């Protein structure tokens, strides 16, 4: 049962979101490839902050017009010194520290203050040489439930707002606007489609089918079964297959099964004799490849097999052998390749493989090892191949199947992240990692930002099979 107060706040939050429509504040983020600074959104304040290594105060880089921060008097150039009277701990650019410092304090404080009868955030800021006290009215919303991530009304409202927004901004051809041209809209579009599917709202079904239609027209249609040197990149083939498989499992509709087979078979044909894979047909890095492709292919194959796809066991085993050889003995996580086993950016590779093994129910000891590594290094979740998105999309949900308590703890660690992503309009804004976010800029920060938060929120519902679901034909029921 959801408390009556929370129901009232949920209604107010929904009403507030409806006033903002499809135009949430977009944080003004600069990509700091060397980690000299870290820009991030300030949640319902509708502003952008910046932190550098060793900071305890948040530098304000942008304030959205007519947002809470603007109305409350916060200005560009201000430094937030205290939050509700508390001085934040020190920020570190070390990825292992996760959100520790000002981000953790502000995110948790916003969650609590927005749940008050009259939400008012009290800040001390430094402006030029003076310290000022500001009181900023905030839009009301309930807190994340004590049972979070399970049975949480705020999470469900948040996920629904994200899904509704993705439908609103979907383009007529079924795609979402990418950061650049090329094939970014295919890879990113598959995650948007998965988010809509995971939100489980039947009126969104036409949008999901439009997304699938776009992926098949732009990507799957270029596959020539007789020539694996042509067709989409392996990144696109894998995520397209994931969406097609999850769609069939969720709806029982086998319309797209031939397209699922084409993408999975293309991936299989591109596994080299020693198990390596590349971005496309050729194996880069003098044949060393990159294991992030293998692990995403394994997840696609695992899901497709649940739909009836027959994969050559030799292909699976060759690729799995390469994945095993890429495991870092120190962390137990998957490195860049068998030639470069050490890498701090473990979340996407390790998470995708752990999810694949959870879907198949095989290699349980390896699945346990990988999820343990993710839980032990959860501060690194936003760092994966110059992308924060796939680290969070694969990494945190992969802990749940084998270690549900550790998953719950990690989700609590990342609760401030969810709150700082949450816009006053309802859906999410993009919040990247502490280093290079160029990959997500390529995909399109706004749609991929909503997808990464949406899929993280949806993981606790365990409806998608990649989230540990076991039920078929569940969508809209």
Coordinates of C-alpha atoms in Angstrom, one line a residue:
X1 CA 0.0 0.0 0.0
X2 CA 1.2 3.5 -0.8
X3 CA 0.7 6.0 2.0
X4 CA -2.0 8.7 1.4
X5 CA 0.6 11.4 1.7
X6 CA 2.6 9.9 -1.0
X7 CA -0.4 9.5 -3.2
X8 CA -1.1 13.2 -2.8
X9 CA 2.5 14.1 -3.7
X10 CA 2.4 11.8 -6.7
X11 CA -0.7 13.6 -7.9
X12 CA 1.0 16.9 -7.4
X13 CA 4.1 15.7 -9.2
X14 CA 2.1 14.5 -12.2
X15 CA 0.2 17.8 -12.3
X16 CA 3.5 19.7 -12.2
X17 CA 5.0 17.6 -15.0
X18 CA 2.0 18.1 -17.2
X19 CA 2.5 21.9 -17.0
X20 CA 6.0 21.5 -18.4
X21 CA 5.1 19.4 -21.4
X22 CA 7.8 17.9 -23.4
X23 CA 10.5 20.5 -22.8
X24 CA 12.5 19.6 -19.6
X25 CA 15.5 21.7 -18.7
X26 CA 18.6 20.5 -20.6
X27 CA 21.8 20.8 -18.6
X28 CA 24.7 22.6 -20.3
X29 CA 27.4 20.0 -20.1
X30 CA 31.0 20.4 -21.3
X31 CA 32.8 17.1 -22.0
X32 CA 36.0 17.1 -20.0
X33 CA 37.9 14.2 -21.5
X34 CA 40.8 14.5 -19.1
X35 CA 38.6 14.7 -16.0
X36 CA 39.7 18.3 -15.1
X37 CA 36.1 19.0 -14.2
X38 CA 32.7 17.3 -14.1
X39 CA 29.5 18.9 -15.2
X40 CA 26.2 17.5 -14.0
X41 CA 22.5 18.4 -13.7
X42 CA 21.0 19.6 -10.4
X43 CA 17.7 17.8 -10.6
X44 CA 14.5 19.8 -10.1
X45 CA 16.5 22.9 -9.5
X46 CA 16.9 23.2 -13.3
X47 CA 20.5 24.2 -13.3
X48 CA 23.9 22.8 -14.1
X49 CA 26.8 22.4 -11.6
X50 CA 30.5 21.8 -12.0
X51 CA 33.0 20.0 -9.7
X52 CA 36.7 19.6 -9.9
X53 CA 38.9 17.2 -7.9
X54 CA 39.0 18.2 -4.3
X55 CA 36.0 20.5 -4.4
X56 CA 33.4 20.6 -1.6
X57 CA 31.4 23.3 -3.2
X58 CA 29.3 23.2 -6.4
X59 CA 30.1 25.9 -9.0
X60 CA 26.9 27.0 -10.9
X61 CA 27.5 26.9 -14.7
X62 CA 24.0 27.5 -15.9
X63 CA 20.5 28.3 -14.5
X64 CA 17.4 27.4 -16.5
X65 CA 15.1 30.3 -17.2
X66 CA 12.0 30.3 -14.9
X67 CA 13.2 27.1 -13.1
X68 CA 13.4 26.6 -9.4
X69 CA 17.0 27.8 -9.1
X70 CA 16.2 30.9 -11.2
X71 CA 13.2 31.8 -9.2
X72 CA 15.1 31.2 -5.9
X73 CA 17.9 33.6 -6.8
X74 CA 20.7 31.2 -7.7
X75 CA 23.1 32.7 -10.3
X76 CA 25.8 31.5 -12.7
X77 CA 29.1 31.8 -10.9
X78 CA 27.7 31.1 -7.5
X79 CA 29.2 28.3 -5.4
X80 CA 26.9 26.2 -3.2
X81 CA 28.7 26.0 0.1
X82 CA 26.2 24.2 2.3
X83 CA 22.9 22.3 1.7
X84 CA 20.3 22.5 4.4
X85 CA 23.2 23.5 6.7
X86 CA 25.4 20.6 5.8
X87 CA 28.9 21.0 4.2
X88 CA 29.4 18.4 1.5
X89 CA 32.3 16.0 1.6
X90 CA 35.1 16.3 -0.9
X91 CA 34.6 15.4 -4.5
X92 CA 37.1 13.1 -6.2
X93 CA 37.6 12.5 -9.9
X94 CA 38.6 8.9 -9.0
X95 CA 35.9 6.8 -10.6
X96 CA 35.8 4.3 -7.7
X97 CA 34.3 7.1 -5.5
X98 CA 31.1 7.2 -7.5
X99 CA 28.8 10.0 -6.3
X100 CA 30.6 10.6 -3.0
X101 CA 30.7 14.3 -2.0
X102 CA 28.4 17.2 -3.0
X103 CA 26.4 15.1 -5.6
X104 CA 25.4 12.5 -2.9
X105 CA 24.4 15.1 -0.4
X106 CA 22.4 17.3 -2.9
X107 CA 20.6 14.3 -4.5
X108 CA 19.5 12.8 -1.2
X109 CA 18.5 16.2 0.2
X110 CA 16.4 17.0 -2.8
X111 CA 14.6 13.7 -2.5
X112 CA 13.8 14.5 1.2
X113 CA 12.9 18.2 0.8
X114 CA 10.6 17.7 -2.2
X115 CA 8.5 15.4 0.0
X116 CA 7.8 18.1 2.6
X117 CA 4.4 19.8 2.7
X118 CA 6.1 23.1 1.7
X119 CA 9.3 22.1 -0.1
X120 CA 11.9 24.7 0.5
X121 CA 15.7 24.1 -0.1
X122 CA 18.1 26.2 2.0
X123 CA 21.4 26.9 0.5
X124 CA 24.4 29.0 1.5
X125 CA 26.2 30.3 -1.6
X126 CA 29.3 32.3 -2.2
X127 CA 28.8 35.1 -4.8
X128 CA 31.9 37.1 -5.5
X129 CA 33.3 37.8 -2.0
X130 CA 30.0 37.5 -0.1
X131 CA 28.2 34.5 1.4
X132 CA 24.4 34.5 0.9
X133 CA 21.5 32.5 2.3
X134 CA 19.0 31.4 -0.4
X135 CA 15.6 29.7 0.1
X136 CA 14.4 28.0 -3.0
X137 CA 10.9 26.6 -3.4
X138 CA 10.9 23.2 -5.0
X139 CA 8.2 21.2 -6.9
X140 CA 6.6 18.6 -4.6
X141 CA 7.1 14.9 -5.1
X142 CA 7.2 11.9 -2.8
X143 CA 10.5 10.4 -1.6
X144 CA 11.8 7.1 -2.9
X145 CA 10.1 4.5 -0.8
X146 CA 11.8 2.7 2.1
X147 CA 11.4 -0.5 0.0
X148 CA 13.3 1.1 -3.0
X149 CA 14.0 -0.1 -5.5
X150 CA 11.0 -2.4 -5.2
X151 CA 7.4 -1.3 -4.8
X152 CA 8.3 2.4 -5.1
X153 CA 5.6 4.7 -6.3
X154 CA 8.0 7.5 -7.1
X155 CA 10.1 5.2 -9.3
X156 CA 7.0 4.1 -11.2
X157 CA 5.9 7.7 -11.8
X158 CA 9.4 8.6 -12.9
X159 CA 9.6 5.7 -15.3
X160 CA 6.2 6.5 -16.8
X161 CA 7.2 10.2 -17.3
X162 CA 10.3 9.0 -19.1
X163 CA 8.4 6.7 -21.3
X164 CA 5.7 9.3 -22.1
X165 CA 8.4 11.8 -23.0
X166 CA 10.2 9.3 -25.3
X167 CA 6.9 8.8 -27.1
X168 CA 6.5 12.6 -27.4
X169 CA 9.9 13.2 -28.9
X170 CA 10.0 10.2 -31.2
X171 CA 10.3 11.3 -34.8
X172 CA 7.8 10.3 -37.5
X173 CA 10.1 7.6 -38.9
X174 CA 10.3 5.9 -35.5
X175 CA 13.7 7.2 -34.5
X176 CA 15.0 9.6 -31.9
X177 CA 17.3 12.5 -32.7
X178 CA 20.9 11.4 -32.4
X179 CA 23.8 13.6 -31.4
X180 CA 25.3 13.1 -34.9
X181 CA 24.3 11.4 -38.1
X182 CA 25.4 8.0 -39.3
X183 CA 24.1 5.0 -37.3
X184 CA 23.9 6.5 -33.8
X185 CA 20.1 6.6 -34.1
X186 CA 20.1 2.8 -34.5
X187 CA 22.1 1.9 -31.4
X188 CA 20.4 4.6 -29.2
X189 CA 17.0 3.8 -30.7
X190 CA 17.1 0.2 -29.6
X191 CA 17.6 1.4 -26.0
X192 CA 14.7 3.8 -26.3
X193 CA 12.5 1.0 -27.5
X194 CA 13.6 -1.2 -24.7
X195 CA 12.7 1.6 -22.2
X196 CA 9.2 1.9 -23.7
X197 CA 8.8 -1.9 -23.5
X198 CA 10.0 -2.1 -19.9
X199 CA 7.6 0.7 -18.9
X200 CA 4.7 -1.7 -19.8
X201 CA 2.1 0.8 -20.9
X202 CA -0.1 -0.6 -23.7
X203 CA -0.8 2.7 -25.4
X204 CA 3.0 2.9 -26.1
X205 CA 2.9 -0.2 -28.3
X206 CA 2.6 1.7 -31.6
X207 CA 5.7 3.7 -30.7
X208 CA 7.6 0.5 -29.9
X209 CA 6.6 -1.0 -33.3
X210 CA 7.6 2.3 -35.0
X211 CA 11.0 2.0 -33.4
X212 CA 11.4 -1.6 -34.5
X213 CA 10.3 -0.6 -38.0
X214 CA 13.0 2.1 -38.1
X215 CA 15.7 -0.2 -36.9
X216 CA 14.8 -2.9 -39.4
X217 CA 14.6 -0.4 -42.3
X218 CA 17.9 1.4 -41.6
X219 CA 19.9 -1.5 -40.2
X220 CA 18.5 -5.0 -40.5
X221 CA 17.6 -4.5 -44.2
X222 CA 21.3 -4.0 -45.0
X223 CA 22.3 -7.5 -43.9
X224 CA 23.2 -9.9 -46.6
X225 CA 23.2 -13.4 -45.2
X226 CA 25.8 -14.5 -47.8
X227 CA 28.3 -11.7 -47.0
X228 CA 29.0 -10.9 -43.3
X229 CA 31.4 -8.2 -44.5
X230 CA 28.4 -6.0 -45.3
X231 CA 25.6 -4.7 -43.1
X232 CA 25.4 -2.8 -39.8
X233 CA 28.1 -2.6 -37.2
X234 CA 28.1 -5.2 -34.4
X235 CA 27.0 -2.6 -31.9
X236 CA 23.8 -2.0 -33.8
X237 CA 23.1 -5.6 -34.7
X238 CA 23.4 -6.7 -31.1
X239 CA 21.1 -4.0 -29.6
X240 CA 18.6 -4.4 -32.4
X241 CA 18.5 -8.1 -31.6
X242 CA 18.0 -7.4 -27.9
X243 CA 14.9 -5.2 -28.7
X244 CA 13.4 -7.7 -31.1
X245 CA 13.9 -10.6 -28.7
X246 CA 12.5 -8.8 -25.7
X247 CA 9.5 -7.6 -27.8
X248 CA 8.7 -11.1 -28.8
X249 CA 9.0 -12.4 -25.3
X250 CA 6.9 -9.6 -23.9
X251 CA 4.1 -9.7 -26.5
X252 CA 4.1 -13.1 -28.1
X253 CA 4.2 -11.4 -31.5
X254 CA 6.7 -13.4 -33.8
X255 CA 6.4 -11.0 -36.7
X256 CA 10.0 -9.8 -36.3
X257 CA 11.6 -13.2 -35.7
X258 CA 13.2 -13.4 -39.2
X259 CA 14.8 -10.0 -38.5
X260 CA 16.0 -11.3 -35.1
X261 CA 17.6 -14.3 -36.8
X262 CA 19.4 -12.1 -39.4
X263 CA 21.0 -9.9 -36.7
X264 CA 22.0 -12.8 -34.5
X265 CA 23.4 -14.9 -37.4
X266 CA 25.4 -11.8 -38.6
X267 CA 27.0 -11.6 -35.2
X268 CA 27.8 -15.3 -35.3
X269 CA 29.4 -15.1 -38.7
X270 CA 31.6 -12.3 -37.4
X271 CA 33.2 -14.3 -34.6
X272 CA 36.7 -15.1 -35.6
X273 CA 38.3 -18.5 -35.4
X274 CA 39.9 -17.6 -32.0
X275 CA 36.7 -16.0 -30.7
X276 CA 37.6 -12.3 -31.1
X277 CA 35.1 -9.7 -32.5
X278 CA 35.4 -6.2 -33.7
X279 CA 33.2 -3.2 -34.5
X280 CA 32.3 -4.7 -37.8
X281 CA 33.7 -7.7 -39.7
X282 CA 37.3 -6.8 -39.4
X283 CA 39.1 -7.5 -36.1
X284 CA 40.9 -4.3 -34.9
X285 CA 44.0 -3.9 -32.7
X286 CA 46.1 -6.3 -34.7
X287 CA 43.5 -9.1 -34.3
X288 CA 43.0 -8.5 -30.5
X289 CA 39.4 -7.2 -30.9
X290 CA 37.4 -5.7 -28.1
X291 CA 35.3 -7.8 -25.8
X292 CA 32.5 -5.4 -25.3
X293 CA 31.2 -6.6 -28.7
X294 CA 31.4 -10.3 -27.6
X295 CA 29.5 -9.6 -24.4
X296 CA 26.7 -7.7 -26.1
X297 CA 26.5 -10.5 -28.8
X298 CA 26.2 -13.1 -26.0
X299 CA 23.3 -11.1 -24.5
X300 CA 21.6 -10.8 -27.9
X301 CA 22.0 -14.6 -28.5
X302 CA 20.8 -15.5 -25.0
X303 CA 17.6 -13.6 -25.5
X304 CA 17.1 -14.8 -29.0
X305 CA 17.5 -18.4 -27.9
X306 CA 14.5 -17.9 -25.6
X307 CA 12.6 -16.9 -28.8
X308 CA 13.5 -20.1 -30.7
X309 CA 16.8 -19.0 -32.4
X310 CA 19.3 -21.8 -32.9
X311 CA 22.8 -20.7 -32.3
X312 CA 25.8 -22.9 -33.2
X313 CA 27.3 -24.0 -29.9
X314 CA 30.8 -23.7 -31.3
X315 CA 30.2 -19.9 -31.9
X316 CA 29.1 -19.4 -28.3
X317 CA 32.0 -21.4 -26.9
X318 CA 34.6 -19.7 -29.1
X319 CA 33.4 -16.3 -28.1
X320 CA 33.0 -17.3 -24.4
X321 CA 36.6 -18.5 -24.4
X322 CA 37.8 -15.1 -25.5
X323 CA 35.7 -13.4 -22.8
X324 CA 37.2 -15.7 -20.1
X325 CA 40.7 -14.9 -21.3
X326 CA 39.8 -11.2 -20.9
X327 CA 39.0 -11.4 -17.2
X328 CA 41.2 -9.4 -14.9
X329 CA 42.4 -11.7 -12.1
X330 CA 42.6 -8.8 -9.6
X331 CA 39.0 -7.6 -9.9
X332 CA 37.3 -10.7 -11.4
X333 CA 35.8 -8.3 -14.0
X334 CA 36.1 -8.4 -17.8
X335 CA 38.8 -6.2 -19.3
X336 CA 39.1 -4.6 -22.7
X337 CA 40.3 -7.8 -24.4
X338 CA 42.4 -10.9 -23.8
X339 CA 45.5 -8.8 -24.6
X340 CA 44.4 -6.0 -22.2
X341 CA 42.7 -7.6 -19.2
X342 CA 43.1 -4.6 -16.9
X343 CA 40.7 -1.7 -17.4
X344 CA 38.9 0.5 -14.9
X345 CA 35.8 0.7 -17.2
X346 CA 34.4 -2.7 -16.3
X347 CA 30.7 -2.1 -16.0
X348 CA 29.3 -2.6 -19.6
X349 CA 31.4 -5.6 -20.6
X350 CA 31.0 -7.3 -17.2
X351 CA 27.3 -6.5 -16.9
X352 CA 26.3 -7.6 -20.4
X353 CA 28.0 -10.9 -20.0
X354 CA 26.6 -11.5 -16.5
X355 CA 23.1 -10.7 -17.9
X356 CA 23.6 -13.1 -20.8
X357 CA 24.6 -15.9 -18.4
X358 CA 21.6 -15.1 -16.2
X359 CA 19.2 -15.4 -19.1
X360 CA 20.7 -18.8 -20.1
X361 CA 21.0 -20.1 -16.6
X362 CA 24.4 -21.6 -17.4
X363 CA 27.9 -20.9 -16.1
X364 CA 26.4 -20.0 -12.7
X365 CA 29.8 -19.7 -11.0
X366 CA 31.0 -17.2 -13.7
X367 CA 27.8 -15.2 -13.5
X368 CA 28.3 -15.0 -9.7
X369 CA 31.9 -13.9 -10.1
X370 CA 31.0 -11.1 -12.6
X371 CA 28.1 -9.8 -10.5
X372 CA 30.3 -9.8 -7.4
X373 CA 32.9 -7.7 -9.3
X374 CA 30.2 -5.2 -10.3
X375 CA 28.9 -4.9 -6.8
X376 CA 32.4 -4.4 -5.4
X377 CA 33.3 -1.7 -7.9
X378 CA 29.9 0.0 -8.3
X379 CA 31.4 3.5 -8.3
X380 CA 32.6 2.7 -11.8
X381 CA 29.2 2.2 -13.3
X382 CA 29.2 5.4 -15.4
X383 CA 32.4 4.7 -17.2
X384 CA 32.4 2.4 -20.3
X385 CA 34.0 3.1 -23.7
X386 CA 33.4 6.9 -23.5
X387 CA 29.8 6.2 -22.6
X388 CA 28.0 6.4 -19.3
X389 CA 24.8 4.9 -20.7
X390 CA 25.8 1.3 -21.3
X391 CA 27.7 1.1 -18.0
X392 CA 24.5 1.8 -16.1
X393 CA 22.2 0.0 -18.5
X394 CA 24.1 -3.3 -18.2
X395 CA 26.1 -3.0 -15.0
X396 CA 23.7 -2.4 -12.2
X397 CA 20.9 -4.7 -13.4
X398 CA 23.4 -7.5 -13.8
X399 CA 23.9 -7.7 -10.1
X400 CA 20.3 -8.5 -9.4
X401 CA 19.9 -12.1 -10.7
X402 CA 22.6 -13.7 -8.5
X403 CA 22.8 -11.1 -5.7
X404 CA 19.5 -9.4 -5.0
X405 CA 20.7 -7.8 -1.7
X406 CA 23.8 -6.4 -3.2
X407 CA 21.7 -5.0 -6.1
X408 CA 19.4 -3.3 -3.6
X409 CA 22.4 -1.8 -1.8
X410 CA 24.0 -0.6 -5.1
X411 CA 20.6 1.0 -6.1
X412 CA 20.6 2.8 -2.8
X413 CA 24.1 4.1 -3.5
X414 CA 22.9 5.4 -6.8
X415 CA 19.6 6.9 -5.6
X416 CA 21.1 10.5 -5.6
X417 CA 22.0 10.0 -9.2
X418 CA 18.4 9.2 -10.1
X419 CA 17.3 12.3 -8.2
X420 CA 19.8 14.6 -9.8
X421 CA 18.7 13.3 -13.2
X422 CA 15.0 13.9 -12.5
X423 CA 13.8 17.1 -14.1
X424 CA 11.0 19.4 -12.8
X425 CA 9.1 18.4 -15.9
X426 CA 9.0 14.7 -14.9
X427 CA 11.4 12.8 -17.3
X428 CA 15.2 12.6 -16.9
X429 CA 18.1 14.7 -18.0
X430 CA 21.5 13.3 -19.0
X431 CA 24.1 12.8 -16.2
X432 CA 27.3 11.4 -17.4
X433 CA 30.6 10.2 -16.0
X434 CA 33.7 12.0 -14.7
X435 CA 35.7 11.6 -17.9
X436 CA 34.9 11.3 -21.6
X437 CA 31.2 11.2 -22.5
X438 CA 31.9 11.6 -26.2
X439 CA 30.2 8.3 -27.0
X440 CA 26.9 9.4 -25.4
X441 CA 27.2 12.8 -27.2
X442 CA 27.4 10.8 -30.4
X443 CA 24.2 8.9 -29.5
X444 CA 22.3 12.0 -28.3
X445 CA 22.4 13.0 -24.7
X446 CA 18.7 13.7 -24.2
X447 CA 17.2 10.4 -25.5
X448 CA 20.0 8.2 -24.2
X449 CA 19.9 10.0 -20.9
X450 CA 16.2 9.1 -20.5
X451 CA 16.8 5.5 -21.6
X452 CA 19.6 4.9 -19.1
X453 CA 17.6 6.2 -16.2
X454 CA 14.4 4.4 -17.4
X455 CA 16.1 1.0 -17.8
X456 CA 17.7 1.4 -14.4
X457 CA 14.4 2.2 -12.7
X458 CA 12.7 -0.7 -14.6
X459 CA 15.3 -3.3 -13.6
X460 CA 13.6 -3.8 -10.2
X461 CA 10.3 -4.7 -11.9
X462 CA 12.1 -7.7 -13.6
X463 CA 9.8 -7.7 -16.6
X464 CA 12.5 -7.7 -19.3
X465 CA 14.3 -11.0 -19.5
X466 CA 17.6 -9.1 -19.4
X467 CA 16.4 -7.8 -16.0
X468 CA 15.8 -11.3 -14.7
X469 CA 12.2 -11.7 -16.0
X470 CA 10.9 -15.2 -16.7
X471 CA 7.3 -14.5 -17.8
X472 CA 6.2 -14.5 -21.4
X473 CA 3.4 -12.4 -23.0
X474 CA 3.4 -10.0 -20.1
X475 CA 3.2 -6.6 -21.9
X476 CA 0.0 -4.6 -21.1
X477 CA -1.5 -7.4 -19.0

